[in-house]
Amino acid sequence: MISRRTFVNVLLASCLALIAWFNISPSASALGGKLPSVNQPAPEFTLPTNNGDRELSLSDYRGKWVVLYFGSPA
């Protein structure tokens, strides 16, 4: 008899293989502009901080590692 863990692993691997085979990728859209191409630099932007006391630009972090997170407002 096959174990539950093995079954789940095989099922997950099969789903991932099917997704890769169909080359399914999530669609993305950009508000107010053209979506940058894959492997291209991010476009320059300036946005207010969460509490609105100042603004941050992508250029402020040039040469540093940056993780961008875009969430929807609550």
mmCIF file of N, CA and C in Angstrom:
data_model
loop_
_atom_site.group_PDB
_atom_site.id
_atom_site.type_symbol
_atom_site.label_atom_id
_atom_site.label_comp_id
_atom_site.label_asym_id
_atom_site.label_seq_id
_atom_site.Cartn_x
_atom_site.Cartn_y
_atom_site.Cartn_z
ATOM 1 N N MET A 1 0.849 -1.175 0.000
ATOM 2 C CA MET A 1 0.000 0.000 0.000
ATOM 3 C C MET A 1 0.899 1.244 0.000
ATOM 4 N N ILE A 2 0.511 2.251 -0.757
ATOM 5 C CA ILE A 2 1.280 3.483 -0.861
ATOM 6 C C ILE A 2 0.949 4.397 0.325
ATOM 7 N N SER A 3 1.977 5.058 0.853
ATOM 8 C CA SER A 3 1.740 5.940 1.997
ATOM 9 C C SER A 3 1.086 7.245 1.541
ATOM 10 N N ARG A 4 0.458 7.903 2.471
ATOM 11 C CA ARG A 4 -0.216 9.171 2.172
ATOM 12 C C ARG A 4 0.805 10.212 1.711
ATOM 13 N N ARG A 5 1.974 10.268 2.346
ATOM 14 C CA ARG A 5 3.015 11.237 1.988
ATOM 15 C C ARG A 5 3.499 10.999 0.555
ATOM 16 N N THR A 6 3.716 9.754 0.188
ATOM 17 C CA THR A 6 4.154 9.435 -1.169
ATOM 18 C C THR A 6 3.090 9.835 -2.179
ATOM 19 N N PHE A 7 1.844 9.550 -1.876
ATOM 20 C CA PHE A 7 0.745 9.912 -2.766
ATOM 21 C C PHE A 7 0.686 11.420 -2.991
ATOM 22 N N VAL A 8 0.795 12.196 -1.923
ATOM 23 C CA VAL A 8 0.747 13.653 -2.033
ATOM 24 C C VAL A 8 1.940 14.162 -2.841
ATOM 25 N N ASN A 9 3.122 13.604 -2.603
ATOM 26 C CA ASN A 9 4.310 14.017 -3.355
ATOM 27 C C ASN A 9 4.163 13.720 -4.845
ATOM 28 N N VAL A 10 3.652 12.565 -5.180
ATOM 29 C CA VAL A 10 3.453 12.193 -6.586
ATOM 30 C C VAL A 10 2.389 13.096 -7.214
ATOM 31 N N LEU A 11 1.333 13.366 -6.496
ATOM 32 C CA LEU A 11 0.272 14.236 -7.002
ATOM 33 C C LEU A 11 0.806 15.651 -7.249
ATOM 34 N N LEU A 12 1.566 16.179 -6.315
ATOM 35 C CA LEU A 12 2.138 17.511 -6.462
ATOM 36 C C LEU A 12 3.108 17.561 -7.640
ATOM 37 N N ALA A 13 3.973 16.579 -7.755
ATOM 38 C CA ALA A 13 4.916 16.539 -8.864
ATOM 39 C C ALA A 13 4.189 16.431 -10.204
ATOM 40 N N SER A 14 3.103 15.673 -10.245
ATOM 41 C CA SER A 14 2.334 15.535 -11.480
ATOM 42 C C SER A 14 1.683 16.854 -11.866
ATOM 43 N N CYS A 15 1.139 17.555 -10.884
ATOM 44 C CA CYS A 15 0.514 18.857 -11.170
ATOM 45 C C CYS A 15 1.546 19.855 -11.675
ATOM 46 N N LEU A 16 2.706 19.901 -11.044
ATOM 47 C CA LEU A 16 3.758 20.815 -11.481
ATOM 48 C C LEU A 16 4.249 20.469 -12.886
ATOM 49 N N ALA A 17 4.368 19.185 -13.183
ATOM 50 C CA ALA A 17 4.791 18.766 -14.515
ATOM 51 C C ALA A 17 3.750 19.156 -15.561
ATOM 52 N N LEU A 18 2.484 19.023 -15.223
ATOM 53 C CA LEU A 18 1.408 19.391 -16.141
ATOM 54 C C LEU A 18 1.417 20.900 -16.400
ATOM 55 N N ILE A 19 1.605 21.680 -15.357
ATOM 56 C CA ILE A 19 1.675 23.137 -15.515
ATOM 57 C C ILE A 19 2.861 23.512 -16.390
ATOM 58 N N ALA A 20 4.009 22.899 -16.149
ATOM 59 C CA ALA A 20 5.201 23.190 -16.960
ATOM 60 C C ALA A 20 4.980 22.757 -18.408
ATOM 61 N N TRP A 21 4.303 21.644 -18.611
ATOM 62 C CA TRP A 21 4.081 21.147 -19.961
ATOM 63 C C TRP A 21 3.186 22.092 -20.752
ATOM 64 N N PHE A 22 2.163 22.623 -20.101
ATOM 65 C CA PHE A 22 1.282 23.574 -20.764
ATOM 66 C C PHE A 22 1.865 24.981 -20.806
ATOM 67 N N ASN A 23 2.980 25.177 -20.103
ATOM 68 C CA ASN A 23 3.636 26.476 -20.025
ATOM 69 C C ASN A 23 2.654 27.540 -19.538
ATOM 70 N N ILE A 24 1.941 27.199 -18.492
ATOM 71 C CA ILE A 24 0.962 28.106 -17.914
ATOM 72 C C ILE A 24 1.704 29.091 -17.015
ATOM 73 N N SER A 25 1.488 30.362 -17.253
ATOM 74 C CA SER A 25 2.072 31.373 -16.382
ATOM 75 C C SER A 25 0.977 32.360 -15.997
ATOM 76 N N PRO A 26 1.074 32.903 -14.798
ATOM 77 C CA PRO A 26 0.042 33.846 -14.390
ATOM 78 C C PRO A 26 0.112 35.120 -15.212
ATOM 79 N N SER A 27 -1.034 35.672 -15.515
ATOM 80 C CA SER A 27 -1.045 36.917 -16.263
ATOM 81 C C SER A 27 -0.747 38.065 -15.317
ATOM 82 N N ALA A 28 -0.129 39.080 -15.835
ATOM 83 C CA ALA A 28 0.213 40.254 -15.034
ATOM 84 C C ALA A 28 -0.201 41.498 -15.792
ATOM 85 N N SER A 29 -0.508 42.523 -15.066
ATOM 86 C CA SER A 29 -0.853 43.781 -15.700
ATOM 87 C C SER A 29 -0.213 44.912 -14.921
ATOM 88 N N ALA A 30 0.027 46.009 -15.582
ATOM 89 C CA ALA A 30 0.620 47.182 -14.952
ATOM 90 C C ALA A 30 -0.362 48.329 -15.049
ATOM 91 N N LEU A 31 -0.605 48.965 -13.935
ATOM 92 C CA LEU A 31 -1.500 50.114 -13.927
ATOM 93 C C LEU A 31 -0.714 51.346 -14.361
ATOM 94 N N GLY A 32 -1.217 52.054 -15.329
ATOM 95 C CA GLY A 32 -0.602 53.309 -15.724
ATOM 96 C C GLY A 32 0.615 53.176 -16.594
ATOM 97 N N GLY A 33 0.901 52.018 -17.136
ATOM 98 C CA GLY A 33 2.067 51.915 -17.987
ATOM 99 C C GLY A 33 2.262 50.533 -18.553
ATOM 100 N N LYS A 34 3.299 50.429 -19.381
ATOM 101 C CA LYS A 34 3.623 49.163 -20.021
ATOM 102 C C LYS A 34 4.364 48.266 -19.033
ATOM 103 N N LEU A 35 4.023 47.000 -19.024
ATOM 104 C CA LEU A 35 4.670 46.032 -18.164
ATOM 105 C C LEU A 35 6.087 45.785 -18.667
ATOM 106 N N PRO A 36 7.114 45.881 -17.797
ATOM 107 C CA PRO A 36 8.487 45.635 -18.257
ATOM 108 C C PRO A 36 8.669 44.191 -18.707
ATOM 109 N N SER A 37 9.587 43.990 -19.633
ATOM 110 C CA SER A 37 9.888 42.651 -20.126
ATOM 111 C C SER A 37 10.654 41.863 -19.066
ATOM 112 N N VAL A 38 10.616 40.547 -19.201
ATOM 113 C CA VAL A 38 11.356 39.675 -18.296
ATOM 114 C C VAL A 38 12.845 39.940 -18.457
ATOM 115 N N ASN A 39 13.577 39.885 -17.347
ATOM 116 C CA ASN A 39 15.031 40.097 -17.290
ATOM 117 C C ASN A 39 15.455 41.502 -17.686
ATOM 118 N N GLN A 40 14.554 42.460 -17.570
ATOM 119 C CA GLN A 40 14.881 43.859 -17.819
ATOM 120 C C GLN A 40 14.838 44.617 -16.498
ATOM 121 N N PRO A 41 15.610 45.701 -16.396
ATOM 122 C CA PRO A 41 15.587 46.484 -15.156
ATOM 123 C C PRO A 41 14.193 47.050 -14.880
ATOM 124 N N ALA A 42 13.881 47.192 -13.619
ATOM 125 C CA ALA A 42 12.594 47.786 -13.233
ATOM 126 C C ALA A 42 12.599 49.264 -13.613
ATOM 127 N N PRO A 43 11.470 49.783 -14.036
ATOM 128 C CA PRO A 43 11.404 51.207 -14.370
ATOM 129 C C PRO A 43 11.525 52.069 -13.111
ATOM 130 N N GLU A 44 12.028 53.261 -13.275
ATOM 131 C CA GLU A 44 12.166 54.195 -12.152
ATOM 132 C C GLU A 44 10.779 54.610 -11.662
ATOM 133 N N PHE A 45 10.621 54.707 -10.345
ATOM 134 C CA PHE A 45 9.364 55.177 -9.771
ATOM 135 C C PHE A 45 9.634 55.814 -8.418
ATOM 136 N N THR A 46 8.734 56.652 -7.996
ATOM 137 C CA THR A 46 8.769 57.286 -6.679
ATOM 138 C C THR A 46 7.382 57.150 -6.062
ATOM 139 N N LEU A 47 7.348 56.675 -4.817
ATOM 140 C CA LEU A 47 6.083 56.446 -4.121
ATOM 141 C C LEU A 47 6.167 56.970 -2.695
ATOM 142 N N PRO A 48 5.035 57.358 -2.105
ATOM 143 C CA PRO A 48 5.049 57.780 -0.702
ATOM 144 C C PRO A 48 5.227 56.574 0.217
ATOM 145 N N THR A 49 5.805 56.803 1.383
ATOM 146 C CA THR A 49 5.929 55.740 2.379
ATOM 147 C C THR A 49 4.558 55.432 2.960
ATOM 148 N N ASN A 50 4.485 54.356 3.754
ATOM 149 C CA ASN A 50 3.199 53.946 4.336
ATOM 150 C C ASN A 50 2.551 55.028 5.178
ATOM 151 N N ASN A 51 3.359 55.762 5.949
ATOM 152 C CA ASN A 51 2.763 56.792 6.804
ATOM 153 C C ASN A 51 2.734 58.156 6.129
ATOM 154 N N GLY A 52 3.229 58.267 4.900
ATOM 155 C CA GLY A 52 3.119 59.482 4.116
ATOM 156 C C GLY A 52 4.048 60.608 4.504
ATOM 157 N N ASP A 53 5.061 60.337 5.353
ATOM 158 C CA ASP A 53 5.932 61.413 5.791
ATOM 159 C C ASP A 53 7.052 61.745 4.799
ATOM 160 N N ARG A 54 7.315 60.867 3.855
ATOM 161 C CA ARG A 54 8.325 61.125 2.824
ATOM 162 C C ARG A 54 8.080 60.224 1.621
ATOM 163 N N GLU A 55 8.937 60.351 0.609
ATOM 164 C CA GLU A 55 8.836 59.535 -0.598
ATOM 165 C C GLU A 55 10.107 58.719 -0.781
ATOM 166 N N LEU A 56 9.966 57.559 -1.388
ATOM 167 C CA LEU A 56 11.090 56.699 -1.715
ATOM 168 C C LEU A 56 11.123 56.483 -3.217
ATOM 169 N N SER A 57 12.321 56.487 -3.767
ATOM 170 C CA SER A 57 12.508 56.208 -5.189
ATOM 171 C C SER A 57 13.324 54.949 -5.343
ATOM 172 N N LEU A 58 13.108 54.246 -6.429
ATOM 173 C CA LEU A 58 13.904 53.057 -6.697
ATOM 174 C C LEU A 58 15.377 53.426 -6.825
ATOM 175 N N SER A 59 15.664 54.607 -7.364
ATOM 176 C CA SER A 59 17.065 55.034 -7.534
ATOM 177 C C SER A 59 17.772 55.227 -6.190
ATOM 178 N N ASP A 60 17.032 55.404 -5.086
ATOM 179 C CA ASP A 60 17.641 55.520 -3.757
ATOM 180 C C ASP A 60 18.380 54.247 -3.374
ATOM 181 N N TYR A 61 18.036 53.156 -3.997
ATOM 182 C CA TYR A 61 18.609 51.856 -3.655
ATOM 183 C C TYR A 61 19.491 51.287 -4.764
ATOM 184 N N ARG A 62 19.943 52.129 -5.674
ATOM 185 C CA ARG A 62 20.788 51.668 -6.782
ATOM 186 C C ARG A 62 22.045 50.994 -6.228
ATOM 187 N N GLY A 63 22.367 49.815 -6.748
ATOM 188 C CA GLY A 63 23.542 49.062 -6.317
ATOM 189 C C GLY A 63 23.304 48.209 -5.082
ATOM 190 N N LYS A 64 22.088 48.210 -4.560
ATOM 191 C CA LYS A 64 21.763 47.414 -3.377
ATOM 192 C C LYS A 64 20.705 46.376 -3.750
ATOM 193 N N TRP A 65 20.628 45.320 -2.962
ATOM 194 C CA TRP A 65 19.580 44.319 -3.157
ATOM 195 C C TRP A 65 18.257 44.906 -2.683
ATOM 196 N N VAL A 66 17.217 44.745 -3.484
ATOM 197 C CA VAL A 66 15.902 45.289 -3.157
ATOM 198 C C VAL A 66 14.844 44.217 -3.428
ATOM 199 N N VAL A 67 13.923 44.075 -2.495
ATOM 200 C CA VAL A 67 12.765 43.210 -2.694
ATOM 201 C C VAL A 67 11.543 44.120 -2.739
ATOM 202 N N LEU A 68 10.816 44.069 -3.836
ATOM 203 C CA LEU A 68 9.615 44.880 -3.985
ATOM 204 C C LEU A 68 8.400 44.011 -3.704
ATOM 205 N N TYR A 69 7.513 44.529 -2.871
ATOM 206 C CA TYR A 69 6.275 43.828 -2.566
ATOM 207 C C TYR A 69 5.132 44.767 -2.851
ATOM 208 N N PHE A 70 4.207 44.330 -3.670
ATOM 209 C CA PHE A 70 3.043 45.131 -4.009
ATOM 210 C C PHE A 70 1.821 44.403 -3.496
ATOM 211 N N GLY A 71 1.158 44.996 -2.535
ATOM 212 C CA GLY A 71 -0.057 44.410 -1.980
ATOM 213 C C GLY A 71 -1.240 45.305 -2.279
ATOM 214 N N SER A 72 -2.389 44.765 -2.138
ATOM 215 C CA SER A 72 -3.585 45.568 -2.356
ATOM 216 C C SER A 72 -3.944 46.283 -1.052
ATOM 217 N N PRO A 73 -4.489 47.473 -1.153
ATOM 218 C CA PRO A 73 -4.855 48.212 0.059
ATOM 219 C C PRO A 73 -5.952 47.487 0.833
ATOM 220 N N ALA A 74 -5.911 47.646 2.116
ATOM 221 C CA ALA A 74 -6.893 46.969 2.977
ATOM 222 C C ALA A 74 -8.236 47.638 2.924
#
